[in-house]
mmCIF file of C-alpha atoms in Angstrom:
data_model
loop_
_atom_site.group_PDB
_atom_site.id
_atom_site.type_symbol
_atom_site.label_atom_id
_atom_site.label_comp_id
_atom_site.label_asym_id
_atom_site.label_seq_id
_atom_site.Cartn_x
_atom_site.Cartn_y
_atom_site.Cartn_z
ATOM 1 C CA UNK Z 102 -29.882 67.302 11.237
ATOM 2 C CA UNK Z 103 -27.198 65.233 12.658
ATOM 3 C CA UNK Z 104 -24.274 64.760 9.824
ATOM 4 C CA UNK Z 105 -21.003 62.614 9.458
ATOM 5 C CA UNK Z 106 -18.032 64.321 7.238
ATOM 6 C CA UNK Z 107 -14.901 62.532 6.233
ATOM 7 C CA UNK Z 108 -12.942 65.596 4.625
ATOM 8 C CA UNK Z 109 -10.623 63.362 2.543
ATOM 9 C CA UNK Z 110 -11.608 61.100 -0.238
ATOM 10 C CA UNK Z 111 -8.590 59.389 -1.188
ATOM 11 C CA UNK Z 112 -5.094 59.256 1.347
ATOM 12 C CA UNK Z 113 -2.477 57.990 -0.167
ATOM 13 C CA UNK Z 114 0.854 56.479 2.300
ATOM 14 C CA UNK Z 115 3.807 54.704 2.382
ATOM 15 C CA UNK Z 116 4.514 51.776 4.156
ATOM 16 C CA UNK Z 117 5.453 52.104 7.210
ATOM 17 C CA UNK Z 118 4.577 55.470 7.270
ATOM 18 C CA UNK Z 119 1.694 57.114 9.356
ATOM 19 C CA UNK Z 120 -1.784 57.938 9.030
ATOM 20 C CA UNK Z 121 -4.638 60.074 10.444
ATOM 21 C CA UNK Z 122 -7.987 60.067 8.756
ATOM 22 C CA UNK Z 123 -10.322 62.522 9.637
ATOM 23 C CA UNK Z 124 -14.491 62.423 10.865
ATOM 24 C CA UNK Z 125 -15.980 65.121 12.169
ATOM 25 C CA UNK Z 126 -20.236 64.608 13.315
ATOM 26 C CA UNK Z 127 -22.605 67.567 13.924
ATOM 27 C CA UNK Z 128 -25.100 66.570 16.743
ATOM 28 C CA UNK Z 129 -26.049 68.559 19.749
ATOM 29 C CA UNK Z 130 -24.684 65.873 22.196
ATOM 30 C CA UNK Z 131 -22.005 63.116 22.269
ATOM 31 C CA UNK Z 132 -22.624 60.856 19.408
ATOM 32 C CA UNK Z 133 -21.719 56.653 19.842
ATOM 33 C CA UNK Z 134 -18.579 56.946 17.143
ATOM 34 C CA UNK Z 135 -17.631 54.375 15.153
ATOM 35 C CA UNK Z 136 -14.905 53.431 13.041
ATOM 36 C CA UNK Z 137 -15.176 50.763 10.054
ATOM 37 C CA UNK Z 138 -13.246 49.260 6.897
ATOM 38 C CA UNK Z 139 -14.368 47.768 3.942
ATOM 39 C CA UNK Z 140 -11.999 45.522 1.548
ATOM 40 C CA UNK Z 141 -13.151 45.663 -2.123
ATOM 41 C CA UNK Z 142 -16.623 43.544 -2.072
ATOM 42 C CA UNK Z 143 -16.862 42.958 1.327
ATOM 43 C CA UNK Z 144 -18.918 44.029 4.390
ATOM 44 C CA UNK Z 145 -17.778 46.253 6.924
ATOM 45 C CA UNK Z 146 -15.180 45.101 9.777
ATOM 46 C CA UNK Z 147 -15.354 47.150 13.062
ATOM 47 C CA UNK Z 148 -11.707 48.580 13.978
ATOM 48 C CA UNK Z 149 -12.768 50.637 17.267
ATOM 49 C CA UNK Z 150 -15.641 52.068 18.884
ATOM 50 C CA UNK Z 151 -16.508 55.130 21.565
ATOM 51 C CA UNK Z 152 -19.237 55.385 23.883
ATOM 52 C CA UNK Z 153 -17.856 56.942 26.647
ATOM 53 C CA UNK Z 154 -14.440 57.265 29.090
ATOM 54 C CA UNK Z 155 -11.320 57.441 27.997
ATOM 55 C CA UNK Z 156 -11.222 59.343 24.884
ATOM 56 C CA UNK Z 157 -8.454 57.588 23.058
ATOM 57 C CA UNK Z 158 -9.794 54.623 21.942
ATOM 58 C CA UNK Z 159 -7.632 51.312 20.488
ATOM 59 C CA UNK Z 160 -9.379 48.900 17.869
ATOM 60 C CA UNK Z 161 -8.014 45.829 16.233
ATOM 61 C CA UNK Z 162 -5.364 45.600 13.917
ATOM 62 C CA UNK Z 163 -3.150 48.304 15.737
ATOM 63 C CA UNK Z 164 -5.531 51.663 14.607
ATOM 64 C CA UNK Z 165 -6.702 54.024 17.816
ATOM 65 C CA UNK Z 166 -8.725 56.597 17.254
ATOM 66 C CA UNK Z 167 -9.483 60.029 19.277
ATOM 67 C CA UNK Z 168 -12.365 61.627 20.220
ATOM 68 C CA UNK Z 169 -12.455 65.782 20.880
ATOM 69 C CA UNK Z 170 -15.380 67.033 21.856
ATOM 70 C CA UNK Z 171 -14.513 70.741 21.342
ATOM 71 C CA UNK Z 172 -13.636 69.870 17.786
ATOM 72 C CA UNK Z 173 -16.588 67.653 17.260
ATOM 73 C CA UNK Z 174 -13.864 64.669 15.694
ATOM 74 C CA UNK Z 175 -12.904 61.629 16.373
ATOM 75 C CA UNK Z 176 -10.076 60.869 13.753
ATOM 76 C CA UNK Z 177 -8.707 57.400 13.067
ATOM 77 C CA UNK Z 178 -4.733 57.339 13.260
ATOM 78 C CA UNK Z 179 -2.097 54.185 13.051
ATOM 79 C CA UNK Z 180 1.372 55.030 13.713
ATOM 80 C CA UNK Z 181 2.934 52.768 10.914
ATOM 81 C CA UNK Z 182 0.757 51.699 8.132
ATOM 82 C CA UNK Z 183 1.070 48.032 6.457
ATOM 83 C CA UNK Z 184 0.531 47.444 2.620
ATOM 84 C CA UNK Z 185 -2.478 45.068 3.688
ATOM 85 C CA UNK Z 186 -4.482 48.646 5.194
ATOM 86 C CA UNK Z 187 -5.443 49.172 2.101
ATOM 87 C CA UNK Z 188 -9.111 49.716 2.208
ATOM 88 C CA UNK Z 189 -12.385 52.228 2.272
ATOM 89 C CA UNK Z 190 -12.749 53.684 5.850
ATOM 90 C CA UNK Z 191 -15.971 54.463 6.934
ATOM 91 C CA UNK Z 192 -16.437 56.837 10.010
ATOM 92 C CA UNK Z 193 -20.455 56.473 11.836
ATOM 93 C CA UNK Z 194 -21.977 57.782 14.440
ATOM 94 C CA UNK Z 195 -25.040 56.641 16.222
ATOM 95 C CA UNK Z 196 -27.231 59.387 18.120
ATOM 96 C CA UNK Z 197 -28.797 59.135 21.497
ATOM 97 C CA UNK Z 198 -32.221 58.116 20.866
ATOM 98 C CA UNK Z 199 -31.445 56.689 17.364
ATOM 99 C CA UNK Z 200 -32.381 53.008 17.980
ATOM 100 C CA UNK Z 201 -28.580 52.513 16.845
ATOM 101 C CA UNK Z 202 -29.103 53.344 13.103
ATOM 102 C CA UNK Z 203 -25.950 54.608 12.051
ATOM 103 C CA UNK Z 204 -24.964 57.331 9.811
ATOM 104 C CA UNK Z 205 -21.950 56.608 7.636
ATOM 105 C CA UNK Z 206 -19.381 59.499 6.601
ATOM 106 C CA UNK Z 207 -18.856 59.602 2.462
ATOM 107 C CA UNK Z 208 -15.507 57.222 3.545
ATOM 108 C CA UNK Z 209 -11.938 57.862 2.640
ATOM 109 C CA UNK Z 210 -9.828 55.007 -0.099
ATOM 110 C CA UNK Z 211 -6.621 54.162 1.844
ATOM 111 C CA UNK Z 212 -4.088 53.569 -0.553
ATOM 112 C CA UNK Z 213 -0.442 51.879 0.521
ATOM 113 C CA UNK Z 214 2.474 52.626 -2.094
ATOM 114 C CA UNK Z 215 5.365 50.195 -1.348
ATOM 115 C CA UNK B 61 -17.016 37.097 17.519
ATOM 116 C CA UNK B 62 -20.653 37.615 16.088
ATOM 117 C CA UNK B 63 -21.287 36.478 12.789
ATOM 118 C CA UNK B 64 -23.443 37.652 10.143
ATOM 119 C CA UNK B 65 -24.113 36.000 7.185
ATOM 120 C CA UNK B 66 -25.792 37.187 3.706
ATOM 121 C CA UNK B 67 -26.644 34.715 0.910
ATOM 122 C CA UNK B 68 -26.587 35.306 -2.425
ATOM 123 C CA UNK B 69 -23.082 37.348 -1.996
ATOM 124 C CA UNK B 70 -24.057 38.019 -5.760
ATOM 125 C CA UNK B 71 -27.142 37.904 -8.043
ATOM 126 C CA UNK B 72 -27.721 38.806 -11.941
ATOM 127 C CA UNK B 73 -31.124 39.324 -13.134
ATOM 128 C CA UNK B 74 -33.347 40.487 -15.597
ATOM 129 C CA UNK B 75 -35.491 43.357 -15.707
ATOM 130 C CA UNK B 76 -38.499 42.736 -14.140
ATOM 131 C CA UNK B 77 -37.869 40.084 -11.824
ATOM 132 C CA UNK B 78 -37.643 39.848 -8.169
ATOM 133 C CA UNK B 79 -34.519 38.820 -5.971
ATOM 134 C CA UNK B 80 -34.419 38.311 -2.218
ATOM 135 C CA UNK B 81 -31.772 38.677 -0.501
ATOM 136 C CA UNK B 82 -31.219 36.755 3.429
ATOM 137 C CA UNK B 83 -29.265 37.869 5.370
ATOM 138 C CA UNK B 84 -28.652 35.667 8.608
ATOM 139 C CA UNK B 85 -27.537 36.048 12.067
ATOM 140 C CA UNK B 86 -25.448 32.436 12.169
ATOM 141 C CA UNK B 87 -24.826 32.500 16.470
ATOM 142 C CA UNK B 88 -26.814 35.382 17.886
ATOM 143 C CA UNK B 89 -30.071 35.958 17.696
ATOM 144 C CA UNK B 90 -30.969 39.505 16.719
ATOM 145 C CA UNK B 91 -34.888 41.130 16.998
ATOM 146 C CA UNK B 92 -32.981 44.241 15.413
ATOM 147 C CA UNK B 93 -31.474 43.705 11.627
ATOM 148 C CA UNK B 94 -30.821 46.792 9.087
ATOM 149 C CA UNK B 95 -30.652 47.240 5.954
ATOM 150 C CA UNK B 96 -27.837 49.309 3.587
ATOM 151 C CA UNK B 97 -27.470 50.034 0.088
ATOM 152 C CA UNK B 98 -24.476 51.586 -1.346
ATOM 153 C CA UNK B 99 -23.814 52.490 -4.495
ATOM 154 C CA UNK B 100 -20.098 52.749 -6.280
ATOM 155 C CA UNK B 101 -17.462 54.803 -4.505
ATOM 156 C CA UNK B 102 -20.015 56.021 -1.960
ATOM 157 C CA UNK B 103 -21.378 55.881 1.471
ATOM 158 C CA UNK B 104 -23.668 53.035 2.883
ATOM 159 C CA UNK B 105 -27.144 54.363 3.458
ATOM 160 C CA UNK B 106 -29.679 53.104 5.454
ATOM 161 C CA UNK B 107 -32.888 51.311 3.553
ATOM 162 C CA UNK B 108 -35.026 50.025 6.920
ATOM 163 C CA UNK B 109 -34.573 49.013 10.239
ATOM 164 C CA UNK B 110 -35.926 45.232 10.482
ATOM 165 C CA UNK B 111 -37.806 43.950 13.507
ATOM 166 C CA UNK B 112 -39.209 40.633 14.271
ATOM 167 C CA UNK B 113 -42.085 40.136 14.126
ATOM 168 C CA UNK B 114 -43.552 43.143 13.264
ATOM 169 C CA UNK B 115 -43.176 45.192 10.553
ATOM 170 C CA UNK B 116 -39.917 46.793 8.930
ATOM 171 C CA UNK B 117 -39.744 50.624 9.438
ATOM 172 C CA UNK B 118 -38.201 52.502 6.158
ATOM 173 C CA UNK B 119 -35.769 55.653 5.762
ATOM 174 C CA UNK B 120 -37.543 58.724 3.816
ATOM 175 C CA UNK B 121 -37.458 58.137 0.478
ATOM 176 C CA UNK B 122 -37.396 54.243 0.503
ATOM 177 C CA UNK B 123 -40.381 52.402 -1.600
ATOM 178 C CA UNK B 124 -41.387 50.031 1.375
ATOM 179 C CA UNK B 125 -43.702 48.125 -1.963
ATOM 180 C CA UNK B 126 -40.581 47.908 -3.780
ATOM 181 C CA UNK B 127 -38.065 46.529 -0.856
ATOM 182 C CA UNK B 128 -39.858 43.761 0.395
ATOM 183 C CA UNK B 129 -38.831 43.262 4.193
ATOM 184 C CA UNK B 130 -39.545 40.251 6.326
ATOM 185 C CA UNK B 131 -38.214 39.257 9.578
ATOM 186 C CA UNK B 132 -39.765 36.001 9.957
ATOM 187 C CA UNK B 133 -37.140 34.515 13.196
ATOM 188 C CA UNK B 134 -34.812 36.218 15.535
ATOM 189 C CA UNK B 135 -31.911 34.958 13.545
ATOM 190 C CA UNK B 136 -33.100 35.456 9.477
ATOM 191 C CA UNK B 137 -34.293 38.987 7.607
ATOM 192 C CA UNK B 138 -34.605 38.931 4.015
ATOM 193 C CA UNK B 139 -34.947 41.751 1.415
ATOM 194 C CA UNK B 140 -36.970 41.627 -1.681
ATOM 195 C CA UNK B 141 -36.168 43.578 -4.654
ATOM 196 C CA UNK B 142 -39.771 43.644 -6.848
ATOM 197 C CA UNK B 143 -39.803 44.173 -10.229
ATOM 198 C CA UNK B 144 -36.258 44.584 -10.036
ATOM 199 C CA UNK B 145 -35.303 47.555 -12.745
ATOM 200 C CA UNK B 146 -31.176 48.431 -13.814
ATOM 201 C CA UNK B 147 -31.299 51.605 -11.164
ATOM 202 C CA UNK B 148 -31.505 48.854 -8.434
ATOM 203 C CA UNK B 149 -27.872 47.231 -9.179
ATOM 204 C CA UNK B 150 -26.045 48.147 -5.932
ATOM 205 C CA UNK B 151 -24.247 46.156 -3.614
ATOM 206 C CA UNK B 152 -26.708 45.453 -0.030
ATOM 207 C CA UNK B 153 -25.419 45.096 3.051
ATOM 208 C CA UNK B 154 -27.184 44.081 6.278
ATOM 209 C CA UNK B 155 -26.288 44.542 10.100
ATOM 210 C CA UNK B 156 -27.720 42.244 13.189
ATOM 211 C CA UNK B 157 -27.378 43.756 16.819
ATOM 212 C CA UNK B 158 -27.622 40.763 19.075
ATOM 213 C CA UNK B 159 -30.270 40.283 21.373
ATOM 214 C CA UNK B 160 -29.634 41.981 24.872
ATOM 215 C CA UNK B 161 -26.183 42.899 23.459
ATOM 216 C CA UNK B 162 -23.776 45.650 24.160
ATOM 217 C CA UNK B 163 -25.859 47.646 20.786
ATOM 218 C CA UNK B 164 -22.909 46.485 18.635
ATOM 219 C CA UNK B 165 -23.926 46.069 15.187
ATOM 220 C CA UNK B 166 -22.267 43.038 13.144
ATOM 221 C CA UNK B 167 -22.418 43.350 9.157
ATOM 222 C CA UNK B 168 -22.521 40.983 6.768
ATOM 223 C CA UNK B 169 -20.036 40.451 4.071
ATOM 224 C CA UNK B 170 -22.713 41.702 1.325
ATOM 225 C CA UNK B 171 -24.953 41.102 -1.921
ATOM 226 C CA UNK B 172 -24.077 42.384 -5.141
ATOM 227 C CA UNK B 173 -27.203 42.913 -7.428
ATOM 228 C CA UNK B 174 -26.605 43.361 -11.133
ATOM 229 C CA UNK B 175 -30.136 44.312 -13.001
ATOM 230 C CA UNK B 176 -30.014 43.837 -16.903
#
């Protein structure tokens, strides 16, 4: 069965410095990836999105995100992180076929030390 | 961009009782809506996949008598908790794909159910 993993639980940064979250899928063929955050009570925001091209992908809010195929990721990354990126991250995946249900990683708690 | 709105954004009730939840597609209008629940510190996990005008279609494990589904329009689903018991306090979340869309899913901000 097709699965979503986001290794890391909790990341905790500095301002300014940077960050890479990890997602890695198991599926047979390229998944539709997905990258989301969630504030404290809130929905779900979209940041990026993959279907297909150009593997490195740019969202909102100055996050990109890179898919690998031979490594089966597609990790989330933001060269210089602001006290505001404080969130959950939620990596998905959508699978050919699926009727776009997604399938949410476990998520990873950004934390921002000033 | 696409909005999607859910209504209560929270709810306390007793045991017993039943809640529904809307959740509302406020400038699209979306045959396809889906339902999350996720519980404290963990993922979001799909409930059912809502289609109008027909009949919801629910994950394994889901208790389609329990979690009432109804997509009456293209632009309103709602979600019934019956007999609402404490086990059921989680926070809901729905998604809307527009109609003839890209397949982008928009979420809502929410409901936060609290069973006493």
């Amino acid at each position: 069965a097709q699965s979503v993993t986001q290794p890391d639980i909790h990341i905790t940064v500095s301002e300014g410095a940077s960050l890479e979250l990890r997602c890695n899928y198991s599926y047979g063929a390229t998944p539709y990836l997905f990258w989301y955050v969630q504030s404290p009570g809130q929905g779900l925001q979209l940041l990026l999105k993959y279907f297909s091209g150009d593997t490195l992908v740019q969202g909102i809010k100055g996050f990109e995100a890179e898919f690998k195929r031979s490594q089966s990721s597609f990790n989330l990354r933001k060269p210089s992180v602001h006290w505001s990126d404080a969130a959950e991250y939620f990596c998905a995946v959508a699978f050919t076929g699926g009727g776009n249900k997604l399938t949410f990683g476990t998520g990873t708690q950004l934390k921002v030390e000033l | 961009g696409a909005v999607v709105s859910q209504h209560p954004s929270r709810v306390i009730c007793k045991s017993g009782t039943s809640v529904k939840i809307e959740c509302r597609s406020l400038d699209f209008q979306a045959t396809t809506m889906f339902w999350y629940r996720q519980f404290p510190k963990q993922s979001l996990m799909l409930m059912a996949t809502s289609n109008e005008g027909s009949k919801a279609t629910y994950e394994q494990g889901v208790e389609k008598d329990k979690f009432l589904i109804n997509h009456a329009s293209l632009t309103l689903s709602t979600l019934t908790v019956t007999s609402a018991h404490p086990e059921d306090s989680s926070f809901y979340i729905c998604s809307a794909r527009p109609s003839g869309g890209t397949g982008e899913l928009f979420f809502g901000e929410g409901s936060r159910l609290t069973v006493l």
